[in-house]
Short mmCIF file of C-alpha atoms and ligand atoms in Angstrom, two decimals:
data_model
loop_
_atom_site.label_atom_id
_atom_site.label_comp_id
_atom_site.label_asym_id
_atom_site.label_seq_id
_atom_site.Cartn_x
_atom_site.Cartn_y
_atom_site.Cartn_z
CA MET A 1 16.25 13.19 34.46
CA ALA A 2 14.24 10.50 36.43
CA ASP A 3 15.65 7.12 36.58
CA TYR A 4 13.70 5.24 33.94
CA ASP A 5 14.31 1.58 32.98
CA TYR A 6 14.62 2.61 29.17
CA ASP A 7 15.25 5.77 27.19
CA LEU A 8 12.50 4.62 24.76
CA PHE A 9 10.00 2.00 24.72
CA VAL A 10 8.54 1.30 21.35
CA ILE A 11 5.13 -0.48 21.16
CA GLY A 12 4.75 -2.43 17.92
CA GLY A 13 7.36 -4.20 15.95
CA GLY A 14 6.35 -3.16 12.40
CA SER A 15 8.37 -1.15 9.81
CA GLY A 16 8.13 2.07 11.78
CA GLY A 17 8.60 0.74 15.27
CA VAL A 18 11.62 -1.47 14.37
CA ARG A 19 13.27 1.39 12.45
CA ALA A 20 12.77 3.93 15.43
CA ALA A 21 14.00 1.07 17.97
CA ARG A 22 17.04 0.10 15.94
CA VAL A 23 18.28 3.66 15.18
CA ALA A 24 17.67 4.74 18.71
CA ALA A 25 19.55 1.79 20.14
CA SER A 26 22.47 2.46 17.67
CA LEU A 27 22.71 5.85 19.20
CA GLY A 28 23.40 4.37 22.39
CA LYS A 29 19.98 4.88 23.88
CA ARG A 30 18.63 2.07 26.29
CA VAL A 31 15.68 0.77 23.90
CA ALA A 32 13.12 -1.76 24.38
CA ILE A 33 10.39 -2.80 21.80
CA ALA A 34 7.37 -5.07 22.27
CA GLU A 35 5.34 -7.02 19.59
CA GLU A 36 2.44 -9.12 20.38
CA TYR A 37 2.27 -10.90 17.09
CA ARG A 38 5.21 -11.20 14.69
CA TYR A 39 8.09 -8.84 14.15
CA GLY A 40 7.84 -7.16 10.69
CA GLY A 41 4.25 -5.98 11.30
CA THR A 42 1.76 -5.74 8.50
CA CYS A 43 4.17 -4.99 5.71
CA VAL A 44 6.46 -8.03 6.11
CA ILE A 45 4.08 -10.60 7.60
CA ARG A 46 0.80 -10.03 5.75
CA GLY A 47 1.10 -6.95 3.54
CA CYS A 48 3.48 -5.68 1.03
CA VAL A 49 6.14 -8.26 1.10
CA PRO A 50 3.97 -11.56 0.53
CA LYS A 51 1.73 -9.55 -1.66
CA LYS A 52 4.57 -8.82 -3.99
CA LEU A 53 5.64 -12.49 -4.03
CA TYR A 54 2.02 -13.42 -4.99
CA VAL A 55 1.97 -10.82 -7.63
CA TYR A 56 5.09 -12.51 -9.10
CA ALA A 57 3.34 -15.75 -8.80
CA ALA A 58 0.34 -14.57 -10.59
CA GLN A 59 2.40 -13.14 -13.41
CA PHE A 60 3.76 -16.46 -14.74
CA PRO A 61 0.78 -17.55 -16.80
CA GLU A 62 1.04 -14.38 -18.97
CA HIS A 63 4.90 -14.96 -19.22
CA PHE A 64 4.23 -18.55 -20.37
CA THR A 65 1.80 -17.27 -23.03
CA ASP A 66 4.01 -14.33 -24.23
CA ALA A 67 7.03 -16.80 -24.54
CA ALA A 68 5.52 -18.34 -27.73
CA GLY A 69 6.04 -15.03 -29.70
CA TYR A 70 9.78 -15.32 -28.77
CA GLY A 71 9.90 -18.82 -29.96
CA TRP A 72 9.53 -20.76 -26.92
CA THR A 73 7.30 -23.75 -26.51
CA VAL A 74 6.19 -24.09 -22.82
CA PRO A 75 4.47 -27.21 -21.87
CA GLU A 76 1.27 -26.97 -20.19
CA ALA A 77 1.77 -25.23 -16.81
CA SER A 78 0.04 -26.23 -13.51
CA PHE A 79 0.12 -24.36 -10.25
CA ASP A 80 0.34 -25.52 -6.67
CA TRP A 81 -1.09 -23.01 -4.15
CA PRO A 82 0.26 -24.94 -1.12
CA THR A 83 3.81 -24.64 -2.50
CA LEU A 84 3.42 -20.85 -2.89
CA VAL A 85 2.08 -20.43 0.59
CA ALA A 86 4.88 -22.54 2.11
CA ASN A 87 7.72 -20.82 0.27
CA LYS A 88 6.13 -17.44 1.26
CA ASP A 89 6.12 -18.67 4.71
CA LYS A 90 9.65 -19.52 4.62
CA GLU A 91 10.71 -16.09 3.23
CA ILE A 92 8.46 -14.19 5.81
CA ALA A 93 10.06 -16.34 8.59
CA ARG A 94 13.52 -15.15 7.54
CA LEU A 95 12.65 -11.47 7.28
CA GLU A 96 10.84 -11.65 10.69
CA ALA A 97 14.02 -12.92 12.30
CA ILE A 98 16.18 -10.38 10.64
CA TYR A 99 13.70 -7.42 11.87
CA LYS A 100 14.08 -8.80 15.45
CA LYS A 101 17.87 -9.44 15.27
CA ASN A 102 18.52 -5.77 13.87
CA VAL A 103 17.05 -4.32 17.03
CA VAL A 104 18.79 -6.77 19.30
CA GLY A 105 21.94 -6.47 17.28
CA ALA A 106 21.87 -2.60 17.89
CA GLY A 107 21.69 -3.18 21.50
CA GLY A 108 17.78 -2.86 22.07
CA GLU A 109 15.65 -5.39 23.84
CA ALA A 110 12.93 -7.20 22.20
CA PHE A 111 9.84 -8.55 23.93
CA HIS A 112 7.04 -10.61 22.59
CA SER A 113 4.27 -9.22 24.47
CA ARG A 114 1.01 -7.17 24.47
CA VAL A 115 1.51 -4.03 26.03
CA MET A 116 -0.69 -1.58 28.04
CA LEU A 117 0.05 1.97 29.07
CA VAL A 118 -0.18 2.39 32.78
CA ASP A 119 0.84 6.02 33.00
CA PRO A 120 2.83 8.39 30.61
CA HIS A 121 6.06 6.76 31.69
CA SER A 122 5.26 3.16 32.44
CA VAL A 123 3.81 0.29 30.23
CA TYR A 124 2.63 -3.14 31.45
CA LEU A 125 4.15 -6.12 29.59
CA VAL A 126 1.24 -8.61 29.53
CA ALA A 127 3.11 -11.80 28.70
CA GLU A 128 5.64 -10.88 31.37
CA ASP A 129 3.38 -9.60 33.91
CA ARG A 130 5.51 -6.80 34.85
CA THR A 131 5.72 -2.89 34.43
CA VAL A 132 8.66 -1.08 33.06
CA SER A 133 9.18 2.41 32.69
CA ALA A 134 10.61 4.74 29.89
CA ASP A 135 11.35 8.31 29.38
CA ARG A 136 9.82 8.38 25.97
CA ILE A 137 7.16 5.94 24.62
CA LEU A 138 6.51 5.64 20.88
CA ILE A 139 3.30 3.89 19.68
CA ALA A 140 3.58 2.12 16.41
CA THR A 141 0.86 -0.38 16.72
CA GLY A 142 -0.37 -0.02 12.98
CA GLY A 143 -3.69 -0.89 11.71
CA ARG A 144 -5.94 -3.72 10.58
CA PRO A 145 -8.65 -4.34 7.93
CA ALA A 146 -11.84 -2.32 8.57
CA PRO A 147 -14.63 -4.64 9.52
CA HIS A 148 -18.01 -4.37 7.93
CA PRO A 149 -20.51 -5.20 10.73
CA ALA A 150 -23.36 -3.59 8.72
CA LEU A 151 -22.97 -6.32 5.99
CA SER A 152 -25.34 -9.20 6.82
CA GLY A 153 -23.09 -12.43 6.62
CA HIS A 154 -19.96 -10.40 7.26
CA GLU A 155 -18.93 -13.41 9.34
CA TYR A 156 -18.39 -15.40 6.28
CA CYS A 157 -16.12 -13.00 4.75
CA ILE A 158 -12.27 -12.87 4.77
CA PHE A 159 -9.89 -10.00 4.89
CA SER A 160 -6.32 -9.62 3.18
CA ASN A 161 -4.85 -11.10 6.40
CA GLU A 162 -6.53 -14.46 5.59
CA ALA A 163 -6.30 -14.26 1.95
CA PHE A 164 -2.47 -15.04 2.18
CA ASP A 165 -3.03 -18.47 4.07
CA LEU A 166 -6.19 -19.80 2.64
CA LYS A 167 -6.05 -23.66 2.84
CA GLN A 168 -6.95 -23.87 -0.83
CA LEU A 169 -7.32 -21.59 -3.82
CA PRO A 170 -11.11 -20.88 -4.22
CA LYS A 171 -12.57 -21.38 -7.67
CA ALA A 172 -14.39 -18.00 -7.52
CA ILE A 173 -13.89 -15.03 -5.37
CA MET A 174 -15.63 -11.59 -5.00
CA ILE A 175 -13.65 -8.88 -3.71
CA GLU A 176 -15.42 -5.83 -2.33
CA GLY A 177 -13.49 -2.38 -2.35
CA GLY A 178 -11.78 -0.26 -5.01
CA GLY A 179 -8.53 0.73 -3.40
CA TYR A 180 -5.10 -0.64 -3.35
CA ILE A 181 -5.82 -3.86 -1.69
CA ALA A 182 -9.00 -4.79 -3.63
CA VAL A 183 -7.37 -4.14 -7.00
CA GLU A 184 -4.06 -5.96 -6.10
CA PHE A 185 -5.72 -8.99 -4.89
CA ALA A 186 -8.18 -9.09 -7.76
CA ASN A 187 -5.18 -9.38 -10.10
CA ILE A 188 -3.47 -11.79 -7.99
CA PHE A 189 -6.38 -14.35 -7.74
CA HIS A 190 -7.21 -13.86 -11.39
CA GLY A 191 -3.66 -14.51 -12.40
CA LEU A 192 -3.66 -17.69 -10.28
CA GLY A 193 -6.84 -18.77 -12.29
CA VAL A 194 -9.54 -17.79 -9.85
CA ASP A 195 -12.86 -16.50 -11.35
CA THR A 196 -12.67 -13.05 -10.03
CA THR A 197 -15.27 -10.29 -9.48
CA LEU A 198 -14.38 -6.83 -8.05
CA VAL A 199 -17.28 -4.93 -6.60
CA TYR A 200 -16.76 -1.16 -6.06
CA ARG A 201 -19.18 1.35 -4.65
CA GLY A 202 -18.01 4.21 -6.62
CA GLN A 203 -17.88 5.34 -10.21
CA GLU A 204 -14.26 4.03 -11.06
CA ILE A 205 -11.69 1.96 -9.14
CA LEU A 206 -8.80 3.59 -7.33
CA SER A 207 -10.47 6.88 -6.47
CA ARG A 208 -7.19 8.66 -5.34
CA PHE A 209 -5.32 8.24 -8.61
CA ASP A 210 -5.31 9.81 -12.01
CA MET A 211 -8.59 9.29 -13.98
CA ASP A 212 -6.60 8.14 -17.18
CA LEU A 213 -4.89 5.43 -15.26
CA ARG A 214 -7.95 4.25 -13.49
CA ARG A 215 -9.75 3.90 -16.75
CA SER A 216 -7.11 2.32 -18.64
CA LEU A 217 -6.36 -0.15 -15.80
CA HIS A 218 -10.03 -1.02 -15.44
CA GLU A 219 -10.30 -1.76 -19.21
CA THR A 220 -7.20 -3.96 -19.13
CA MET A 221 -8.31 -5.90 -16.15
CA GLU A 222 -11.61 -6.69 -17.78
CA LYS A 223 -9.95 -7.51 -21.00
CA LYS A 224 -8.10 -10.09 -19.09
CA GLY A 225 -11.16 -11.58 -17.62
CA ILE A 226 -11.68 -9.83 -14.30
CA ARG A 227 -15.26 -8.82 -13.76
CA ILE A 228 -15.46 -5.26 -12.33
CA LEU A 229 -18.86 -4.00 -11.13
CA CYS A 230 -18.79 -0.28 -10.11
CA HIS A 231 -21.66 1.52 -8.49
CA SER A 232 -22.27 -1.61 -6.57
CA VAL A 233 -22.14 -2.90 -3.00
CA SER A 234 -23.00 -6.31 -1.51
CA GLU A 235 -26.30 -6.31 0.39
CA TRP A 236 -25.81 -9.72 2.16
CA VAL A 237 -23.75 -12.84 2.02
CA ARG A 238 -25.29 -16.31 2.69
CA LYS A 239 -23.93 -19.73 2.84
CA ASN A 240 -25.70 -21.95 0.54
CA PRO A 241 -26.32 -25.71 0.83
CA GLN A 242 -23.33 -26.62 -1.43
CA GLY A 243 -21.14 -24.68 1.16
CA ARG A 244 -20.46 -21.95 -1.22
CA LEU A 245 -21.23 -18.29 -0.78
CA ASP A 246 -24.22 -16.41 -2.32
CA VAL A 247 -23.93 -12.64 -2.32
CA LEU A 248 -26.71 -10.27 -3.21
CA LEU A 249 -25.51 -7.11 -4.92
CA SER A 250 -27.06 -3.62 -4.72
CA GLY A 251 -28.17 -3.89 -8.42
CA GLY A 252 -30.18 -7.15 -7.57
CA GLN A 253 -27.63 -9.46 -9.13
CA THR A 254 -26.60 -12.69 -7.11
CA LEU A 255 -23.06 -14.07 -7.27
CA THR A 256 -22.00 -17.36 -6.11
CA VAL A 257 -18.37 -17.81 -5.05
CA ASP A 258 -16.16 -19.53 -2.60
CA GLN A 259 -14.67 -16.63 -0.90
CA VAL A 260 -15.87 -13.11 -0.34
CA MET A 261 -12.87 -10.78 0.53
CA LEU A 262 -13.57 -7.46 2.10
CA ALA A 263 -10.90 -4.77 1.39
CA ILE A 264 -12.62 -1.51 2.49
CA GLY A 265 -9.80 0.30 4.12
CA ARG A 266 -7.84 -0.21 7.34
CA ILE A 267 -8.45 1.04 10.86
CA PRO A 268 -5.79 1.97 13.54
CA ASN A 269 -4.86 -0.46 16.36
CA THR A 270 -5.67 1.74 19.32
CA GLU A 271 -8.15 -0.32 21.39
CA ASN A 272 -7.47 -1.89 24.73
CA MET A 273 -4.06 -0.48 25.29
CA GLY A 274 -4.61 1.95 28.12
CA LEU A 275 -4.62 5.05 25.83
CA GLU A 276 -7.67 6.66 27.16
CA GLY A 277 -6.57 6.12 30.66
CA VAL A 278 -3.23 7.98 30.20
CA GLY A 279 -5.20 10.64 28.10
CA VAL A 280 -3.75 10.22 24.80
CA GLU A 281 -6.12 12.08 22.32
CA LEU A 282 -7.83 9.99 19.63
CA GLY A 283 -9.29 11.23 16.56
CA LYS A 284 -12.82 10.34 15.06
CA THR A 285 -11.49 7.14 13.55
CA GLY A 286 -9.66 6.04 16.85
CA ALA A 287 -6.45 7.16 15.27
CA ILE A 288 -3.91 8.80 17.58
CA VAL A 289 -3.64 12.46 17.00
CA VAL A 290 -0.12 13.90 16.65
CA ASP A 291 1.48 17.03 15.57
CA GLU A 292 3.89 17.35 12.59
CA TYR A 293 6.77 15.78 14.60
CA SER A 294 4.59 12.80 15.52
CA ARG A 295 4.14 13.97 19.15
CA THR A 296 0.84 13.15 20.87
CA ASN A 297 -0.81 15.45 23.40
CA ILE A 298 1.22 13.93 26.00
CA GLU A 299 4.72 15.45 26.03
CA ASN A 300 6.62 12.25 26.07
CA ILE A 301 4.35 9.97 23.98
CA TRP A 302 4.83 9.74 20.23
CA ALA A 303 3.12 7.86 17.57
CA ILE A 304 4.07 6.96 13.97
CA GLY A 305 2.68 4.90 11.20
CA ASP A 306 -0.72 3.68 10.30
CA VAL A 307 -1.89 4.17 14.10
CA THR A 308 -1.95 7.77 13.34
CA HIS A 309 -4.07 7.42 10.11
CA ARG A 310 -1.98 9.90 8.24
CA VAL A 311 -0.71 8.18 5.04
CA GLN A 312 -1.01 4.50 5.36
CA LEU A 313 2.24 3.43 3.56
CA THR A 314 5.31 1.59 4.90
CA PRO A 315 8.00 4.10 3.70
CA VAL A 316 5.85 6.83 5.12
CA ALA A 317 6.04 5.10 8.69
CA ILE A 318 9.72 4.67 8.23
CA HIS A 319 10.31 8.26 7.38
CA GLU A 320 8.06 9.11 10.47
CA ALA A 321 10.35 7.06 12.50
CA MET A 322 13.49 8.80 11.25
CA CYS A 323 11.94 12.27 11.76
CA PHE A 324 11.08 11.18 15.26
CA ILE A 325 14.57 10.20 15.91
CA GLU A 326 15.98 13.45 14.75
CA THR A 327 13.57 15.36 16.77
CA ALA A 328 13.48 13.42 20.07
CA PHE A 329 17.15 12.12 20.19
CA LYS A 330 19.31 14.37 17.96
CA ASN A 331 18.04 17.73 19.14
CA ASN A 332 17.02 18.48 15.45
CA PRO A 333 13.28 18.89 15.27
CA THR A 334 12.38 17.43 11.91
CA ALA A 335 8.75 17.89 10.78
CA VAL A 336 7.33 14.89 8.73
CA ASP A 337 7.13 15.77 5.03
CA HIS A 338 4.08 14.04 3.57
CA ASP A 339 4.27 15.99 0.25
CA THR A 340 4.80 14.49 -3.07
CA ILE A 341 4.89 10.66 -2.14
CA PRO A 342 5.53 8.30 -4.93
CA THR A 343 3.39 5.10 -4.84
CA ALA A 344 2.66 2.02 -6.85
CA VAL A 345 -0.28 -0.40 -7.20
CA PHE A 346 0.86 -3.74 -8.02
CA SER A 347 -1.98 -4.64 -10.41
CA GLN A 348 -1.25 -6.08 -13.75
CA PRO A 349 -0.24 -3.85 -15.40
CA GLU A 350 1.19 -1.85 -12.54
CA ILE A 351 0.65 1.70 -11.67
CA GLY A 352 3.31 4.02 -10.61
CA THR A 353 2.60 7.53 -9.61
CA VAL A 354 3.88 10.53 -8.06
CA GLY A 355 2.34 14.10 -7.45
CA LEU A 356 -0.94 15.74 -8.70
CA SER A 357 -3.37 13.87 -10.80
CA GLU A 358 -4.61 15.86 -13.79
CA ASP A 359 -7.96 16.74 -12.02
CA GLU A 360 -6.22 17.90 -8.76
CA ALA A 361 -3.81 20.06 -10.69
CA VAL A 362 -6.67 21.54 -12.78
CA LYS A 363 -8.32 22.50 -9.45
CA ARG A 364 -5.27 24.32 -8.11
CA PHE A 365 -3.69 25.76 -11.27
CA PRO A 366 -5.25 27.85 -14.01
CA ASP A 367 -2.92 26.58 -16.62
CA ILE A 368 -2.00 22.95 -17.04
CA ASP A 369 -0.05 21.28 -19.85
CA ILE A 370 -0.68 17.55 -20.18
CA TYR A 371 1.83 15.31 -22.05
CA ARG A 372 0.51 11.90 -22.70
CA ALA A 373 1.84 8.91 -24.51
CA SER A 374 0.07 5.47 -25.05
CA PHE A 375 2.02 2.94 -26.83
CA ARG A 376 2.45 -0.79 -26.98
CA PRO A 377 5.64 -1.61 -24.87
CA MET A 378 8.50 -3.20 -27.09
CA ARG A 379 8.12 -6.42 -25.09
CA HIS A 380 4.67 -6.97 -26.33
CA THR A 381 5.52 -6.64 -30.04
CA LEU A 382 6.40 -10.13 -30.40
CA SER A 383 4.44 -11.52 -27.69
CA GLY A 384 1.46 -10.08 -29.47
CA ARG A 385 -0.07 -9.10 -26.05
CA ASP A 386 -2.69 -6.35 -26.79
CA GLU A 387 -1.75 -4.17 -23.84
CA LYS A 388 -0.81 -0.53 -23.91
CA MET A 389 1.42 1.37 -21.72
CA LEU A 390 0.25 4.88 -20.48
CA MET A 391 2.61 7.70 -19.39
CA LYS A 392 1.32 11.24 -18.41
CA LEU A 393 3.17 14.18 -17.21
CA VAL A 394 0.97 16.98 -15.60
CA VAL A 395 2.85 20.34 -16.03
CA ASP A 396 2.19 23.71 -14.50
CA GLY A 397 1.98 25.97 -17.77
CA ALA A 398 3.20 29.11 -15.92
CA SER A 399 6.19 27.65 -14.09
CA ARG A 400 6.70 24.78 -16.14
CA LYS A 401 7.15 22.65 -13.12
CA VAL A 402 6.23 18.99 -13.47
CA LEU A 403 3.49 18.54 -10.78
CA GLY A 404 2.48 14.91 -11.51
CA ALA A 405 3.79 11.78 -13.40
CA HIS A 406 1.52 8.75 -13.96
CA ILE A 407 2.50 5.54 -15.45
CA LEU A 408 0.70 2.33 -16.29
CA GLY A 409 2.46 -0.60 -17.48
CA PRO A 410 5.34 -2.84 -16.74
CA ASP A 411 7.78 -1.71 -13.96
CA ALA A 412 5.72 1.36 -13.37
CA GLY A 413 6.47 1.28 -9.73
CA GLU A 414 10.14 1.18 -10.28
CA MET A 415 9.83 4.19 -12.50
CA ALA A 416 7.65 6.16 -10.05
CA GLN A 417 10.46 5.60 -7.50
CA LEU A 418 12.98 7.40 -9.78
CA LEU A 419 10.53 10.12 -10.83
CA GLY A 420 9.95 10.77 -7.06
CA ILE A 421 13.39 12.64 -7.13
CA PRO A 422 12.80 15.17 -9.88
CA LEU A 423 9.28 15.92 -8.56
CA LYS A 424 10.33 16.26 -5.09
CA ALA A 425 13.19 18.46 -6.33
CA GLY A 426 10.52 20.71 -8.21
CA LEU A 427 12.26 20.05 -11.57
CA THR A 428 10.66 21.67 -14.62
CA LYS A 429 9.51 19.95 -18.01
CA ASP A 430 12.57 21.76 -19.45
CA ASP A 431 14.85 19.70 -17.06
CA PHE A 432 13.04 16.58 -18.48
CA ASP A 433 13.45 17.65 -22.11
CA ARG A 434 17.25 18.35 -21.42
CA THR A 435 17.62 14.74 -20.17
CA MET A 436 19.08 12.26 -22.58
CA ALA A 437 16.85 9.17 -23.18
CA VAL A 438 17.90 5.61 -22.35
CA HIS A 439 17.06 3.66 -25.47
CA PRO A 440 15.37 1.36 -26.03
CA THR A 441 13.34 1.52 -22.90
CA ALA A 442 9.81 2.49 -22.10
CA ALA A 443 10.89 5.04 -19.54
CA GLU A 444 12.53 7.06 -22.40
CA GLU A 445 9.05 8.22 -23.23
CA LEU A 446 9.10 10.25 -20.22
CA VAL A 447 11.88 12.59 -21.52
CA THR A 448 10.67 12.56 -25.26
CA MET A 449 7.17 14.02 -25.09
CA TYR A 450 8.09 17.48 -26.31
CA LYS A 451 4.67 18.87 -27.11
CA PRO A 452 1.70 19.05 -24.86
CA THR A 453 -1.04 16.63 -25.92
CA TYR A 454 -3.51 19.11 -24.65
CA ARG A 455 -3.87 22.16 -22.43
CA VAL A 456 -6.38 22.79 -19.72
CA LYS A 457 -6.97 26.58 -19.02
CA ASN A 458 -9.10 27.48 -16.29
CA GLY A 459 -10.71 24.06 -16.30
CA GLU A 460 -11.37 23.91 -20.00
CA ARG A 461 -9.65 21.55 -22.16
CA VAL A 462 -8.17 23.30 -25.22
P1 NDP B 1 -8.19 2.10 0.49
O1 NDP B 1 -8.43 3.31 1.23
O2 NDP B 1 -7.07 2.18 -0.55
O3 NDP B 1 -9.58 1.64 -0.32
C1 NDP B 1 -10.74 1.37 0.37
C2 NDP B 1 -11.67 1.13 -0.68
O4 NDP B 1 -12.96 0.57 0.01
C3 NDP B 1 -12.25 2.33 -1.41
O5 NDP B 1 -12.40 1.96 -2.85
C4 NDP B 1 -13.42 2.71 -0.78
O6 NDP B 1 -14.27 3.39 -1.65
C5 NDP B 1 -13.99 1.36 -0.43
N1 NDP B 1 -14.98 1.36 0.80
C6 NDP B 1 -14.79 2.01 1.94
N2 NDP B 1 -15.75 1.77 2.84
C7 NDP B 1 -16.68 0.96 2.22
C8 NDP B 1 -17.94 0.37 2.43
N3 NDP B 1 -18.46 0.65 3.59
N4 NDP B 1 -18.46 -0.28 1.48
C9 NDP B 1 -17.95 -0.47 0.22
N5 NDP B 1 -16.71 0.05 0.02
C10 NDP B 1 -16.14 0.67 0.72
O7 NDP B 1 -8.00 0.82 1.59
P2 NDP B 1 -7.32 -0.54 1.29
O8 NDP B 1 -8.20 -1.41 2.21
O9 NDP B 1 -7.35 -1.00 -0.21
O10 NDP B 1 -5.86 -0.40 1.65
C11 NDP B 1 -5.51 0.21 2.93
C12 NDP B 1 -4.27 1.03 2.91
O11 NDP B 1 -3.14 0.24 2.74
C13 NDP B 1 -4.31 2.02 1.70
O12 NDP B 1 -4.74 3.26 1.88
C14 NDP B 1 -2.82 1.99 1.33
O13 NDP B 1 -2.27 3.33 1.85
C15 NDP B 1 -2.19 0.73 1.91
N6 NDP B 1 -1.69 -0.21 0.99
C16 NDP B 1 -0.82 0.14 0.07
C17 NDP B 1 -0.34 -0.69 -0.94
C18 NDP B 1 0.72 -0.22 -1.94
O14 NDP B 1 1.35 0.57 -1.50
N7 NDP B 1 0.84 -0.77 -3.06
C19 NDP B 1 -0.93 -1.83 -1.19
C20 NDP B 1 -2.01 -2.17 -0.24
C21 NDP B 1 -2.31 -1.36 0.79
P3 NDP B 1 -14.13 4.93 -2.05
O15 NDP B 1 -13.13 4.90 -3.02
O16 NDP B 1 -15.37 5.24 -2.57
O17 NDP B 1 -13.87 5.74 -0.85
#
């Protein structure tokens, strides 16, 4: 083997990159990692983690209201946005330090620098003005919010990155998009008392989820007071003399808000890092093209996480990192398994889901049994909150295999994590039926729905 400075050089200190660097270093490999912004990447710094903290913050007003049914008198509550932002910053800084420390603690070297590929075995560290060499290079530079240059006035808009650190909470916000980020932030801002409008181009929010959940969440969000405008896009955004923003929507309606947030997807970070010069193949969206082992077209260059535009989720990037380690350093080629990924949308109420939606299942299987329960969670009996929980199992009538499990309601994300195991294992509805319930819980409904609510045979509901 040629004499390289490192066995592995990782570009990007997010969840995927840090995991790969830390584990490779713990195997005794000579590892370096470089991050140009902050260790922890999108998930820790301006994604999942701060988002979840803000979700908790946004839930308190409902808790205060619900407490009355349980005998509590809660004095009038007030909210201070700068306190939330400052406390979030402290927690993020703590996690950031841990991420870096973990790599260094395992024996790796961590740089703060932008990195450019020079050739398949060398990278240039911009902040250090020097080039180092590595046997293998792993690109884990993640992604960023998709811009919207076609929108006149897009320069007045913010993305999720900025939403976390606004100087002050807007009185009114419009959010464009109908995916994870748009829906989660609509619930956060509304919960914090902001007049919130969600503008979505399609027929129903959250296009990749089961229609039952999408409709029920939409209804519940509207009942809470979030305005949702489907079949709608913004035509232009203009600053008005009062310093607020006017937005013209495709239906002719004008909104006046303090912030417009765009959440129309995320794009991979592959620009200006020398990929083209080295000949790394990029796909149509600019994402790095990789095989099932996360290897690029260049033998010793690999890529994982959002920069490859496969499934943009933190746990997926981490899984890809672990498969990379097995393949590259443990002589155990391990293809990435993207099948049956549990996921959650941290809306209010939450969505937790794994496997096929009813519509997808019906396309693939001639005989589908749907088990569906809609009920008021026990917690809301005394609180009086008029909110239903929805649970749904999608079962293949022939094999009895549970193909999909979909939940809307409190702690749905936690349940989706656990449901991921039986679905991944390919268990059947009979296995669910044989499982004893935990009483009283909401989740017990998942093992007590004995009769199908309806069947879908060759696309026809019977
Ligand atoms: P999504 O892909 O989830 O949603 C993008 C939304 O923007 C869709 O509703 C899409 O509409 C709409 N859209 C796309 N282009 C336009 C356009 N030109 N004009 C108007 N609307 C448009 O992306 P997000 O930005 O919400 O999130 C990015 C990724 O981050 C997600 O895919 C997810 O993997 C990850 N994420 C995960 C979270 C979690 O696990 N809880 C939380 C946040 C993010 P259409 O449906 O019609 O395509």
